[in-house]
XYZ file of C-alpha atoms in Angstrom:
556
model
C -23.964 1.655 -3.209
C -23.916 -0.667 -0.052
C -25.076 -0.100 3.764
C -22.045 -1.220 6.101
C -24.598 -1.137 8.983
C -28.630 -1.734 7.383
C -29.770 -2.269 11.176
C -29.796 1.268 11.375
C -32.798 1.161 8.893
C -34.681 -0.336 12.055
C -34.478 3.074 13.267
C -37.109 4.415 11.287
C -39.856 2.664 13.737
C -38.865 5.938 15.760
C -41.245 8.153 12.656
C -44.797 6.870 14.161
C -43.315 7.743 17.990
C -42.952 11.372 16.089
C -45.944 11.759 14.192
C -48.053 10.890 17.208
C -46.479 13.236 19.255
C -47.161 15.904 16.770
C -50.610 15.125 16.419
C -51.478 14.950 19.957
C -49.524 18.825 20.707
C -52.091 21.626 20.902
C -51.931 23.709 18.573
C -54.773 26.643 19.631
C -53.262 30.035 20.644
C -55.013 31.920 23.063
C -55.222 35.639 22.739
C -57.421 38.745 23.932
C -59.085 40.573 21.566
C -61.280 43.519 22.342
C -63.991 42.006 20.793
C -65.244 38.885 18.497
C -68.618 40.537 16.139
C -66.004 41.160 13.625
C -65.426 37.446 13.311
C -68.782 36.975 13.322
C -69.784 37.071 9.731
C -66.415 36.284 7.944
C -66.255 33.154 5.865
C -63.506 31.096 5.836
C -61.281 30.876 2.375
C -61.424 27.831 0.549
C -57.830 26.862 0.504
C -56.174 23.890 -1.640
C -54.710 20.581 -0.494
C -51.149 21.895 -0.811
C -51.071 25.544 1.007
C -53.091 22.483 3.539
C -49.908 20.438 3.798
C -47.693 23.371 4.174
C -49.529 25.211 6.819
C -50.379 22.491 8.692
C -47.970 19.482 8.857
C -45.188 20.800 7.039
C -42.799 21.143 10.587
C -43.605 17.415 10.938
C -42.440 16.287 7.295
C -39.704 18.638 7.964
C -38.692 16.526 11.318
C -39.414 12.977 9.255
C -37.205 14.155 6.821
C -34.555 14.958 9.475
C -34.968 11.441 10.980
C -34.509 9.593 7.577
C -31.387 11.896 6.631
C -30.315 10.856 10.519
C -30.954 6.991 9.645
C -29.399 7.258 6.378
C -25.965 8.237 8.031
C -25.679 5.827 10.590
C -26.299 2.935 8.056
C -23.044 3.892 6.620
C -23.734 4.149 3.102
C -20.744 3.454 0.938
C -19.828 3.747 -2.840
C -18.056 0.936 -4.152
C -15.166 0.658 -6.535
C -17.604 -0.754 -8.762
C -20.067 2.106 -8.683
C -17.185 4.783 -8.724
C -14.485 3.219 -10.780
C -10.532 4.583 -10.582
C -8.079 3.544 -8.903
C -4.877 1.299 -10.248
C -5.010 -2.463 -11.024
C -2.627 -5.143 -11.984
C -4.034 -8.834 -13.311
C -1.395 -11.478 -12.750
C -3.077 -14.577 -15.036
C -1.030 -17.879 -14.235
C 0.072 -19.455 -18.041
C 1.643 -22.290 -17.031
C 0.931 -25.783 -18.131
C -1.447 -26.731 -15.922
C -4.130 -23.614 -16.782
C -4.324 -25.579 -20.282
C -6.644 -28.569 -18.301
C -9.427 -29.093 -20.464
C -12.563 -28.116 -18.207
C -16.021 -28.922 -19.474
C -15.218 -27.369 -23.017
C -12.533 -24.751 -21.728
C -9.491 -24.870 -19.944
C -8.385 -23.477 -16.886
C -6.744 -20.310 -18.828
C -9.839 -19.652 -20.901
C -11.923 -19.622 -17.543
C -9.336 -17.261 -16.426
C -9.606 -14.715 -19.013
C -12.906 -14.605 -18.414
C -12.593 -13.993 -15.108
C -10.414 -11.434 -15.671
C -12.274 -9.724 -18.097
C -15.335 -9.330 -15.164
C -12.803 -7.817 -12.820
C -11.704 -4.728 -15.530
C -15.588 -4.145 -16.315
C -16.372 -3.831 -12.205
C -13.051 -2.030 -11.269
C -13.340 0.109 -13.977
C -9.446 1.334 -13.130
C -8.214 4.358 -14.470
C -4.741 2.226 -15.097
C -3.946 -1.041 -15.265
C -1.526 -3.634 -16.295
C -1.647 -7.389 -16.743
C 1.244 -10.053 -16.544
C 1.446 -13.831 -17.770
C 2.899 -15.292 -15.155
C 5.192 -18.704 -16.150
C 8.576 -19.873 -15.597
C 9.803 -16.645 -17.521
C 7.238 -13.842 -17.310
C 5.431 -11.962 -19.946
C 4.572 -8.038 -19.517
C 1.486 -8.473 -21.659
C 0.121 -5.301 -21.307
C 2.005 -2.102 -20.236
C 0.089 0.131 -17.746
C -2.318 1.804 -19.494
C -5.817 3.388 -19.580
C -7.227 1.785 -22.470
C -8.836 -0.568 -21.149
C -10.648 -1.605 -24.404
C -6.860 -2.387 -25.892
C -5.959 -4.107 -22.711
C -8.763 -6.204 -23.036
C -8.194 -7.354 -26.647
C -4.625 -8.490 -25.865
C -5.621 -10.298 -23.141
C -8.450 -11.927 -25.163
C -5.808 -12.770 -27.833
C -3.390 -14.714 -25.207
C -2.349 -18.144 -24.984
C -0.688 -20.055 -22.234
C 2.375 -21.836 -22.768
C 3.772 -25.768 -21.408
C 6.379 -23.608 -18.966
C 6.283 -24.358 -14.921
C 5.669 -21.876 -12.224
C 7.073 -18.453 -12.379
C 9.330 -17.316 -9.498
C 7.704 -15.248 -6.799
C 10.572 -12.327 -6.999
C 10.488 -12.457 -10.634
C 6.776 -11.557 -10.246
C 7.109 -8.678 -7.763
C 10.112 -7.116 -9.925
C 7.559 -7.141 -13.002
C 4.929 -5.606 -11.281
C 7.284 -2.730 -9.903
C 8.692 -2.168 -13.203
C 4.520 -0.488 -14.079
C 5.416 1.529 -11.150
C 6.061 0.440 -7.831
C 3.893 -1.840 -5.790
C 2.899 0.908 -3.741
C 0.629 3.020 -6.865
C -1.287 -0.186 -7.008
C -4.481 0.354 -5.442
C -5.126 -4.234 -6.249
C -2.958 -6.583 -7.333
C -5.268 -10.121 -7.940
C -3.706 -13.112 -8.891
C -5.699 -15.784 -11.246
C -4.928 -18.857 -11.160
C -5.777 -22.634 -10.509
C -3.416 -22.520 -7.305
C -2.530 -20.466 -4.576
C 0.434 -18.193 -5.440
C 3.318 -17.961 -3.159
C 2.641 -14.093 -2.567
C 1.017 -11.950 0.243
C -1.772 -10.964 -2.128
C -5.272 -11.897 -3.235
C -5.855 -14.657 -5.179
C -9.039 -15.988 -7.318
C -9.103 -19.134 -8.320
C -10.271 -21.250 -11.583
C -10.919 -24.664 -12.004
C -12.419 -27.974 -10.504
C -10.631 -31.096 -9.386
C -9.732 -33.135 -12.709
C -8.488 -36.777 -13.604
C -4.925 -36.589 -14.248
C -2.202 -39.878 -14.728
C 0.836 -38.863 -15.239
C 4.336 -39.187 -16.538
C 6.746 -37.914 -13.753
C 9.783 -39.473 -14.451
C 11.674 -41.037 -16.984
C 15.410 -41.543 -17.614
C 17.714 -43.871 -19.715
C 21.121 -44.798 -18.972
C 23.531 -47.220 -20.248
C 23.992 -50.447 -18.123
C 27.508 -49.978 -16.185
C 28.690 -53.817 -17.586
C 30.032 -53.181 -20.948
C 27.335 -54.168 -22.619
C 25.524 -52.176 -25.340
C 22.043 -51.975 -23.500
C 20.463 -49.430 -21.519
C 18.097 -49.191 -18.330
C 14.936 -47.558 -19.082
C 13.087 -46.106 -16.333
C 9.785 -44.415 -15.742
C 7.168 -43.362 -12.693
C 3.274 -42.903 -13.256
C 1.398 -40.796 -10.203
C -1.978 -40.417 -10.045
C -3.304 -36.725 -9.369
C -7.196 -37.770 -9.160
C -9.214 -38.323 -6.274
C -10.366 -41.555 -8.170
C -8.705 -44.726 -9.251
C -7.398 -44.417 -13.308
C -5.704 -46.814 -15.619
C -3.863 -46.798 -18.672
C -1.219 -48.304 -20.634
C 2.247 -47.365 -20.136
C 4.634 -48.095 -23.755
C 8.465 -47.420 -23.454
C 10.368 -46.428 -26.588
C 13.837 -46.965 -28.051
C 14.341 -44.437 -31.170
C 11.360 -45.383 -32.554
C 10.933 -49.419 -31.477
C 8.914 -50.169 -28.960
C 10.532 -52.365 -25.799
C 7.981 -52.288 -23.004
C 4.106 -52.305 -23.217
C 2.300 -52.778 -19.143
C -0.734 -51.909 -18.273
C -1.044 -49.889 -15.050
C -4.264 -48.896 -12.431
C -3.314 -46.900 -9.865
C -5.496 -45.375 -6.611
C -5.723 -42.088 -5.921
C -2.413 -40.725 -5.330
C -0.507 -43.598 -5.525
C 2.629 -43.780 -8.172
C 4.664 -47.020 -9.616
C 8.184 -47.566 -11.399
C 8.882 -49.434 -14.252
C 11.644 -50.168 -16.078
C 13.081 -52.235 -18.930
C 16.088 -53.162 -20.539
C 16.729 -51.914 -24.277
C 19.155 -51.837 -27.011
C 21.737 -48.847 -26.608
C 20.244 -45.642 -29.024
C 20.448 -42.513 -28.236
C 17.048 -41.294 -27.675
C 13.818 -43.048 -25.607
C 10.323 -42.278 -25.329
C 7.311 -43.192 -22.811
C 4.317 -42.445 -23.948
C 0.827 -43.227 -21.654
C -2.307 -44.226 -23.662
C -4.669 -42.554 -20.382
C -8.168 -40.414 -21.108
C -8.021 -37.530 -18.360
C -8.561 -33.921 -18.205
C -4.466 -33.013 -18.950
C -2.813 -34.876 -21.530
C 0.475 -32.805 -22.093
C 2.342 -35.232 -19.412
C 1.235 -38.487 -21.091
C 4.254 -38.755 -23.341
C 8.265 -37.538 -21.828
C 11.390 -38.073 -23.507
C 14.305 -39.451 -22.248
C 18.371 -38.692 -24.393
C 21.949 -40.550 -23.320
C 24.083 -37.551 -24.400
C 27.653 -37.991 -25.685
C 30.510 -38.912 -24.232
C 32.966 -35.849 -22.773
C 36.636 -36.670 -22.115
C 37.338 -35.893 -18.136
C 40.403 -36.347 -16.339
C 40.039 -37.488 -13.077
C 42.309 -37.363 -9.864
C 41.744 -40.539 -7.860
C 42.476 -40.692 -4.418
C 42.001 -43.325 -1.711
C 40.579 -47.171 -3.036
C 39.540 -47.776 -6.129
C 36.396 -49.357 -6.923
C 34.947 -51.166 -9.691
C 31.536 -50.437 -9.979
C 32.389 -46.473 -9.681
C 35.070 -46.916 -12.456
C 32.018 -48.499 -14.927
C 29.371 -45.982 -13.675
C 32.358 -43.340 -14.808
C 32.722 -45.193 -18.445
C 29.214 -45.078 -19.021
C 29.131 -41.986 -19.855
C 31.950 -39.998 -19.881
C 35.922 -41.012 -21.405
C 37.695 -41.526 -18.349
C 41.042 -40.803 -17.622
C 42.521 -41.281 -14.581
C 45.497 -40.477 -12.970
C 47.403 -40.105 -9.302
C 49.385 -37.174 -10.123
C 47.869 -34.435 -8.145
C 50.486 -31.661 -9.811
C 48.991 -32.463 -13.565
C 46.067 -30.840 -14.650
C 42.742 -32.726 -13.583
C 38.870 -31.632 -13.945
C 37.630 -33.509 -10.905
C 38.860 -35.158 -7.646
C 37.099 -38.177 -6.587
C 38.412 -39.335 -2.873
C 37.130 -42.814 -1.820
C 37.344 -44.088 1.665
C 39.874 -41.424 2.368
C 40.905 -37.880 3.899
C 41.738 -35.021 1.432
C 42.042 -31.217 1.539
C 39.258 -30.374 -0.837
C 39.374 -28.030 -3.840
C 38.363 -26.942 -6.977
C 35.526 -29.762 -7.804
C 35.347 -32.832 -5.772
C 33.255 -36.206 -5.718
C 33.635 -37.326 -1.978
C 32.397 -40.926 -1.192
C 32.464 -42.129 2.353
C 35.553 -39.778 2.760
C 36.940 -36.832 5.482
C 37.264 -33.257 3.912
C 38.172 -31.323 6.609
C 36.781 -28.917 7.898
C 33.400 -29.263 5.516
C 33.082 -32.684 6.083
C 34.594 -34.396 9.645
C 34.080 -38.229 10.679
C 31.493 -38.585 13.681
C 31.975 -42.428 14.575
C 30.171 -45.242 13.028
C 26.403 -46.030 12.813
C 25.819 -49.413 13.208
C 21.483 -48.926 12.755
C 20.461 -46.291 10.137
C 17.464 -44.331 10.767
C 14.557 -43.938 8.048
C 15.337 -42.336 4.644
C 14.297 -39.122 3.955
C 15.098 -36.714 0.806
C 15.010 -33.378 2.231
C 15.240 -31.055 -1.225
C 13.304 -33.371 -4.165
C 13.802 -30.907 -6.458
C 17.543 -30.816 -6.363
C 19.632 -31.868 -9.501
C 21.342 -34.233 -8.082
C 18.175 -36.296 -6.946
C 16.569 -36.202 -9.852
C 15.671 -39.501 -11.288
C 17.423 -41.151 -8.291
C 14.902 -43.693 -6.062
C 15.108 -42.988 -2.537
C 14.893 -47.054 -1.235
C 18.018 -47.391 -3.852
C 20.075 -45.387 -1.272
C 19.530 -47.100 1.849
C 22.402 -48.333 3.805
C 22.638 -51.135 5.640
C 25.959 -49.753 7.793
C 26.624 -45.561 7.960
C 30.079 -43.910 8.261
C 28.739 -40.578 10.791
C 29.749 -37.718 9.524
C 29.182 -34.069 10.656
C 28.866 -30.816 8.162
C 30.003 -27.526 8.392
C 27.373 -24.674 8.272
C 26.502 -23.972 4.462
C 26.500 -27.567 3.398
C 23.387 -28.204 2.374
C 22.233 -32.031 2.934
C 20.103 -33.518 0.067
C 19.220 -36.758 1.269
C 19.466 -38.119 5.189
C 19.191 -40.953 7.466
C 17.538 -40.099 10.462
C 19.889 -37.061 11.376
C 22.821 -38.480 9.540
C 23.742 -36.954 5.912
C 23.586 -39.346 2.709
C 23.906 -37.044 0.150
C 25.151 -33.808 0.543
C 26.757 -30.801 -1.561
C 28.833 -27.517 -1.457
C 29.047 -24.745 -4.299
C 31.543 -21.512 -3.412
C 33.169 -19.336 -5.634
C 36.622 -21.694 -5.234
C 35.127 -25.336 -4.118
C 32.512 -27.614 -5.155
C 31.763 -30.930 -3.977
C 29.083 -33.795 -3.402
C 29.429 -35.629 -0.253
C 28.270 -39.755 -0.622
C 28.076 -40.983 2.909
C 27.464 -44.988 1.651
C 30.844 -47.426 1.822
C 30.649 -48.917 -1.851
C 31.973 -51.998 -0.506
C 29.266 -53.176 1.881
C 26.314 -51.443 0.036
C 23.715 -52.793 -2.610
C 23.926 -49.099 -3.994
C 26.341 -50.195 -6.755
C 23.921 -52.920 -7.786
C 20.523 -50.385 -8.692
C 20.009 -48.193 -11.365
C 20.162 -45.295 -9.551
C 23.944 -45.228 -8.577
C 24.980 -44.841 -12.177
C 22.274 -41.994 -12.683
C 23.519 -40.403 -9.190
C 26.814 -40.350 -10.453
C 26.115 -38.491 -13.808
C 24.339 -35.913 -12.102
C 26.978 -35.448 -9.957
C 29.787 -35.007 -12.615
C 27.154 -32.481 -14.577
C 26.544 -30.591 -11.252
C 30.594 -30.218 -10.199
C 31.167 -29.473 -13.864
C 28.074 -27.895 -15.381
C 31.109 -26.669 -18.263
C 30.880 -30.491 -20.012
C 27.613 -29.525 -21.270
C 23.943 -29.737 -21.366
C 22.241 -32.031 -19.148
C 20.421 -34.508 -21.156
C 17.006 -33.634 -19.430
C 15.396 -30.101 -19.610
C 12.260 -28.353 -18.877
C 10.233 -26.005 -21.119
C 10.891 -22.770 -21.203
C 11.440 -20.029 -23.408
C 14.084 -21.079 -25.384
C 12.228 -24.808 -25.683
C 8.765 -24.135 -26.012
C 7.435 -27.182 -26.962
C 8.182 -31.208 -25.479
C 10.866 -33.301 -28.151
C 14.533 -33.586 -28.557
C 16.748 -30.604 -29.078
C 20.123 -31.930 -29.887
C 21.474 -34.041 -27.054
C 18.697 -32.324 -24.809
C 15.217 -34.126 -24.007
C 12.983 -31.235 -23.449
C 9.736 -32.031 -20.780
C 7.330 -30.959 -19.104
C 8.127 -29.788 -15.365
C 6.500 -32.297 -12.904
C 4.840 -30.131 -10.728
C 2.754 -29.054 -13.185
C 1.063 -32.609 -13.134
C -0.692 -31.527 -9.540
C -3.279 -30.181 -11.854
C -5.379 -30.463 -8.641
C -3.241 -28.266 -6.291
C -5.769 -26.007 -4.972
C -3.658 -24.752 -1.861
C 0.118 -23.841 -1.764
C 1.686 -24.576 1.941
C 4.050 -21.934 1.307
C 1.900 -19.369 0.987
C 1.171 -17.581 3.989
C -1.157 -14.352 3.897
C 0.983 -11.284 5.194
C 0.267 -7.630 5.163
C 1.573 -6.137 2.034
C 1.543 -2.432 0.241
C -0.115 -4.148 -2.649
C -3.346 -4.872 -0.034
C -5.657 -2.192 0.299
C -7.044 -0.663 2.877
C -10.668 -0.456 3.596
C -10.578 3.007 2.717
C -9.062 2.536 -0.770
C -11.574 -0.038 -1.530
C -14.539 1.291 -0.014
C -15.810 5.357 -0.214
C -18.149 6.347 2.729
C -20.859 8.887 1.830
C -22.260 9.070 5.265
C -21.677 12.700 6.244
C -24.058 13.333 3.173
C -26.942 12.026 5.519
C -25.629 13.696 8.187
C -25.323 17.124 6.994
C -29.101 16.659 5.763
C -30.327 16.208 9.259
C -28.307 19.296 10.318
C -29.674 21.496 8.085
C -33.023 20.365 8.464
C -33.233 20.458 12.062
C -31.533 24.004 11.712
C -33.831 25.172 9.542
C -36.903 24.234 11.671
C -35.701 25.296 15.220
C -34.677 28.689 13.478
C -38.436 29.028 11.544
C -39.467 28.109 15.640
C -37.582 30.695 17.111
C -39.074 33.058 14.531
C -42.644 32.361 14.736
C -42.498 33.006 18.301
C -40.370 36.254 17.794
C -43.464 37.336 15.406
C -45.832 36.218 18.073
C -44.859 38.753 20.584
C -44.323 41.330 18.381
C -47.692 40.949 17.364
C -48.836 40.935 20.593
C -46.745 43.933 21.872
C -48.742 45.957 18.940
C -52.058 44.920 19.789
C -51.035 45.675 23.732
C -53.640 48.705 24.938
């Protein structure tokens, strides 16, 4: 039990201002006898201590009590969910990669469940239910009132290498115990803020983390049978770390470097290699999180595509093409075709289109030329077609201006002027390239290559797997799977993420309201005093009322 308002206690200063004025009332009756001999020689009873107290002061312990009942009430006394138990609770515990960094002995899930286990013993809910929340989540307990059974499959949990789950997919677990709205709490554990409008506890301290965040392979657009290896080490600490950084090819090694980097600084490397199929980059680093110290890196088959060209041709597209896919191109736009790329030209989009520096009317219309570009910025990092592309790569030194229709969503800009864009309806699909191969270095880098595969695997996700994928479900663990390199997602390298700038605290049915949380037992206080004071006003009334009637039968 807790007092909202303890001041109130103060109040009981007012018990001396009472018992003084009781003391100092008179409390001799005056009355006329017809005479006082018979008095004369009676002795007075010995009486004990208690008929003492109850003759004598018992109105003014009756009054003290009334003032403490009084004082009792306005201090708001209040039961807890802890003292009284009940209610409905749901545990979402966060078992993505990042709960597994190792913290003084534990990790960040173990700390978790441990925390969650101290929320079940001081809610004491009637019901509850608890979810593993990852990039797929886990119901892992049902709502129930065993709370002993719920506790043991907690207990017996394990996180997994997935990323973060999705906010809706969340919310649609939790309403499938019930509705969001029989939840008396919903608490989310975890070593970041959720994106969600409800309470969260957090676990862990800030940890040393260098990481692997990016590594591709791709084969060098000459002809030749080597391969560009590429990879990017951030630092996640608030202190500088080093380590040594070895690249792969099958199972030789090409590249050894060691690297120190600040806090929160990052660094590319890359390498040339002999052309295998599958690379590796492994980082020999001691920090708190070692799952992305190693990534893996596949150049998938070849598929055959038949291409539509229109408008100029261009040499260094046709060998970023060949690298990995069996071109065939043709002019013919009434034979069958699985892509349309238009360079330096004006087309009538449709079905899936690669359009480089060209007019698509009306998704894509000219808007003059740009003779100064402004600064670079990638607006969506986490797109597809961005991934493992640098930034600085894209550049331009002279910009075609071009203006989008509503729905095209740009991926990459220069000042207000679209670089990379891309479309996806039911009947079109196409990536916009606002860059003029002719007078661009963007042919030159590694990245136009890699941003032309992911291109061709966004417009046709039908050719197959992408060579890169993330853990989930049906790859639990980091490796090769087939022409797939499974890894870990990169977020969950920001091991030190305490805050989420998406998440924005909102008023929410799974919030409760101080009455749900709290259960006020003042009028308990305040029906004492009643009664009390009731009780001695009506003895009052009565003593006098056998006063006079005394009196009126001793009247001559």
């Amino acid at each position: 039990m807790i007092f909202l308002s303890a001041w109130a206690f103060g109040l009981l200063g007012v018990a001396s201002v009472i018992a003084l004025l009781y003391f100092l009332r008179r409390r001799e009756e005056r009355l006329v006898v017809s005479a006082i001999w018979l008095w004369e020689e009676e002795h007075e009873r010995p009486r004990s201590a208690l008929t003492l107290l109850w003759t004598k002061i018992w109105l003014l312990l009756v009054q003290l009590a009334a003032l403490a009942a009084l004082v009792f009430s306005l201090a708001e006394p209040t039961l807890t969910r802890e003292f009284i138990g009940g209610g409905t609770l749901a545990l979402i515990i966060d078992g993505s990669a990042s709960m597994q960094t190792a913290e003084q002995g534990k990790t960040r899930y173990e700390l978790a469940i441990a925390r969650a286990a101290e929320l079940i013993e001081q809610r004491r809910p009637n019901r509850l239910t608890i979810i593993q929340a990852q990039q797929s989540p886990k119901l892992l307990v049902p709502l129930t009132e065993d709370r002993p059974r719920a506790l043991f499959t907690l207990k017996a949990s394990q996180p997994t290498l997935q990323g973060d789950a999705k906010p809706s997919d969340i919310l649609e677990l939790v309403r499938s115990q019930g509705g969001l709205e029989n939840f008396h709490e919903v608490i989310y554990i975890s070593d970041h803020a959720p994106a969600l409008p409800i309470p969260w506890v957090s676990v862990g301290e800030p940890r040393k983390n260098l990481a692997i965040t990016g590594f591709a392979a791709r084969p060098v657009p000459d002809g030749t049978s080597q391969a560009i290896v590429w990879a990017r080490v951030q630092n996640f600490s608030s202190e500088a770390l080093e380590g040594t950084l070895k690249l792969f090819a099958e199972e030789t090694e090409i590249h050894q470097e060691r690297i120190s980097l600040g806090p929160g600084e990052q660094r590319s490397v890359e390498a040339l290699a002999p052309l295998y199929t599958r690379f590796r980059a492994v980082l020999d680093v001691i920090d708190d999180f070692a799952f992305d110290n190693i990534r893996y890196s596949v150049i998938p088959r070849r598929p055959q595509l038949k291409i539509l060209w229109l408008g100029e041709r261009n040499f260094f597209l046709m060998r970023a093409l060949s690298t990995f896919a069996e071109v065939s191109i043709q002019t013919d736009e009434t034979a069958s075709y699985d892509l349309v790329i238009a360079h330096n030209t004006a087309i009538r989009p449709v079905g899936a289109v690669l359009l480089i520096n060209s007019v698509a009317e009306p998704w894509v219309v000219r808007a003059g030329s740009i003779s100064e570009p402004g600064s670079l910025q990638v607006l969506v990092p986490g797109h597809p077609l961005v991934q493992h592309v640098r930034g600085e790569h894209l550049r331009p030194t002279t910009l075609s201006g071009a203006q989008l229709a509503p729905g095209v969503q740009t991926l990459i800009a220069s000042g207000d002027q679209p670089i990379l864009a891309a479309y996806r309806s039911q009947g079109l699909r196409f990536v916009y390239l606002g860059v003029d191969l002719k007078s661009s270095p963007l042919v030159l880098t590694p990245s136009f290559p890699i941003l032309i595969r992911n291109s061709i695997y966004w417009l046709i996700p039908e050719l197959g797997l992408p060579s890169e994928r993330f853990v989930s479900d049906e790859f639990a663990t980091l490796g090769f799977a087939d022409q797939t390199a499974i890894n870990l997602d990169p977020t969950e390298s920001e091991i030190n993420r305490l805050g989420s700038p998406s998440f924005v605290p909102q008023e929410s049915p799974t919030r409760e309201t101080k009455s749900q949380i709290y259960t006020p037992i003042w009028y308990l206080g305040a029906w004492a005093a009643f009664v009390a004071l009731a009780g001695e006003l009506l003895w009052y009334y009565w003593g006098v009322f056998r006063r006079r009637r005394w009196s009126y039968e001793r009247a001559p």
